[in-house]
Amino acid sequence: MSRRTESGTRARTGGGTTPPRTRTRTPRTRTRTRDADAMAVTAFALGLVGLLVMNLILGPTAVVLGALALHRHTTRPGRARLGIALGLADLAVLACLVTADGTWSWSLT
């Protein structure tokens, strides 16, 4: 069996059905998603640790990594948002410490 196409050439048509085309993920897409997931988890961990130590460095890093993970469409958007929130909380704790006693870190004495 054959039929004519718009250009006038013959196209062969088969009697069977063709399976629907599914969109497969390329290795590059999988790597990018995996990287975005790692950024989301890292943002969460850095934001959590930053509440206790080195909040000047870990807070902004958590915010940036969380935002990048969301921008790259992570499969863990909740974790990325939580990393951003914890990073902002780190900066709020830092602001409170600086205004309270003029220090840039926790002090037990």
Tab-separated table of C-alpha atoms in Angstrom:
chain	number	residue	atom	x	y	z
A	1	MET	CA	0.000	0.000	0.000
A	2	SER	CA	1.200	3.474	-0.728
A	3	ARG	CA	-0.221	6.939	-0.707
A	4	ARG	CA	0.824	10.272	-2.160
A	5	THR	CA	2.343	12.923	0.067
A	6	GLU	CA	2.005	16.675	-0.344
A	7	SER	CA	5.190	16.821	-2.404
A	8	GLY	CA	3.863	14.247	-4.849
A	9	THR	CA	6.154	11.412	-3.833
A	10	ARG	CA	4.901	8.090	-2.716
A	11	ALA	CA	5.023	7.201	0.940
A	12	ARG	CA	4.658	3.640	2.021
A	13	THR	CA	2.064	3.024	4.669
A	14	GLY	CA	2.168	-0.106	6.716
A	15	GLY	CA	-0.744	-2.074	7.984
A	16	GLY	CA	0.469	-2.052	11.602
A	17	THR	CA	0.268	0.660	14.158
A	18	THR	CA	3.290	2.532	15.315
A	19	PRO	CA	3.837	2.934	19.042
A	20	PRO	CA	3.340	6.450	20.394
A	21	ARG	CA	6.482	8.490	20.674
A	22	THR	CA	7.541	8.936	24.227
A	23	ARG	CA	9.821	11.659	25.350
A	24	THR	CA	12.937	10.116	26.754
A	25	ARG	CA	15.334	11.973	28.945
A	26	THR	CA	18.768	12.444	27.535
A	27	PRO	CA	21.811	11.777	29.710
A	28	ARG	CA	22.461	15.511	29.847
A	29	THR	CA	18.961	16.195	31.179
A	30	ARG	CA	19.336	13.466	33.795
A	31	THR	CA	22.679	14.902	34.873
A	32	ARG	CA	21.237	18.395	35.119
A	33	THR	CA	18.308	17.155	37.219
A	34	ARG	CA	20.656	15.164	39.438
A	35	ASP	CA	22.822	18.267	39.899
A	36	ALA	CA	19.765	20.368	40.760
A	37	ASP	CA	18.664	17.763	43.318
A	38	ALA	CA	22.137	17.790	44.869
A	39	MET	CA	22.017	21.594	45.033
A	40	ALA	CA	18.655	21.466	46.830
A	41	VAL	CA	19.926	19.000	49.437
A	42	THR	CA	23.168	20.957	49.882
A	43	ALA	CA	21.250	24.215	50.333
A	44	PHE	CA	19.153	22.590	53.050
A	45	ALA	CA	22.199	21.155	54.841
A	46	LEU	CA	24.200	24.385	54.663
A	47	GLY	CA	21.238	26.426	55.878
A	48	LEU	CA	20.745	24.089	58.815
A	49	VAL	CA	24.411	24.061	59.821
A	50	GLY	CA	24.620	27.811	59.246
A	51	LEU	CA	22.202	28.417	62.113
A	52	LEU	CA	24.965	27.270	64.460
A	53	VAL	CA	28.290	28.162	62.847
A	54	MET	CA	29.652	30.389	60.090
A	55	ASN	CA	26.282	31.943	59.264
A	56	LEU	CA	27.974	34.779	57.363
A	57	ILE	CA	29.236	32.309	54.721
A	58	LEU	CA	26.759	29.426	54.876
A	59	GLY	CA	23.594	31.553	54.843
A	60	PRO	CA	24.123	33.296	51.490
A	61	THR	CA	25.526	30.076	50.011
A	62	ALA	CA	22.340	28.211	50.974
A	63	VAL	CA	20.186	30.950	49.438
A	64	VAL	CA	22.108	30.896	46.151
A	65	LEU	CA	22.164	27.090	45.882
A	66	GLY	CA	18.455	26.847	46.673
A	67	ALA	CA	17.602	29.463	44.044
A	68	LEU	CA	19.763	27.708	41.439
A	69	ALA	CA	18.111	24.380	42.218
A	70	LEU	CA	14.658	25.915	41.719
A	71	HIS	CA	15.786	27.575	38.504
A	72	ARG	CA	17.037	24.229	37.172
A	73	HIS	CA	13.701	22.557	37.995
A	74	THR	CA	14.751	20.223	40.766
A	75	THR	CA	12.558	17.293	41.691
A	76	ARG	CA	12.906	18.463	45.312
A	77	PRO	CA	11.487	21.999	45.272
A	78	GLY	CA	10.417	21.808	48.919
A	79	ARG	CA	13.941	21.069	50.032
A	80	ALA	CA	15.287	23.923	47.894
A	81	ARG	CA	12.732	26.369	49.352
A	82	LEU	CA	13.577	25.190	52.855
A	83	GLY	CA	17.278	25.761	52.104
A	84	ILE	CA	16.475	29.314	51.003
A	85	ALA	CA	14.402	29.913	54.139
A	86	LEU	CA	17.124	28.541	56.405
A	87	GLY	CA	19.744	30.641	54.610
A	88	LEU	CA	17.659	33.752	55.204
A	89	ALA	CA	17.209	32.689	58.835
A	90	ASP	CA	21.007	32.418	59.079
A	91	LEU	CA	21.305	36.013	57.958
A	92	ALA	CA	18.595	37.091	60.421
A	93	VAL	CA	20.452	35.351	63.275
A	94	LEU	CA	23.644	37.070	62.142
A	95	ALA	CA	21.902	40.464	62.139
A	96	CYS	CA	20.603	39.818	65.664
A	97	LEU	CA	24.064	38.826	66.892
A	98	VAL	CA	25.701	41.878	65.364
A	99	THR	CA	23.154	44.289	66.816
A	100	ALA	CA	23.094	42.603	70.245
A	101	ASP	CA	26.785	42.540	71.089
A	102	GLY	CA	28.742	43.554	68.006
A	103	THR	CA	30.109	40.082	67.258
A	104	TRP	CA	30.065	38.133	63.998
A	105	SER	CA	29.714	34.690	65.592
A	106	TRP	CA	28.180	32.829	68.486
A	107	SER	CA	29.741	33.491	71.856
A	108	LEU	CA	29.186	31.427	74.990
A	109	THR	CA	31.150	33.708	77.352
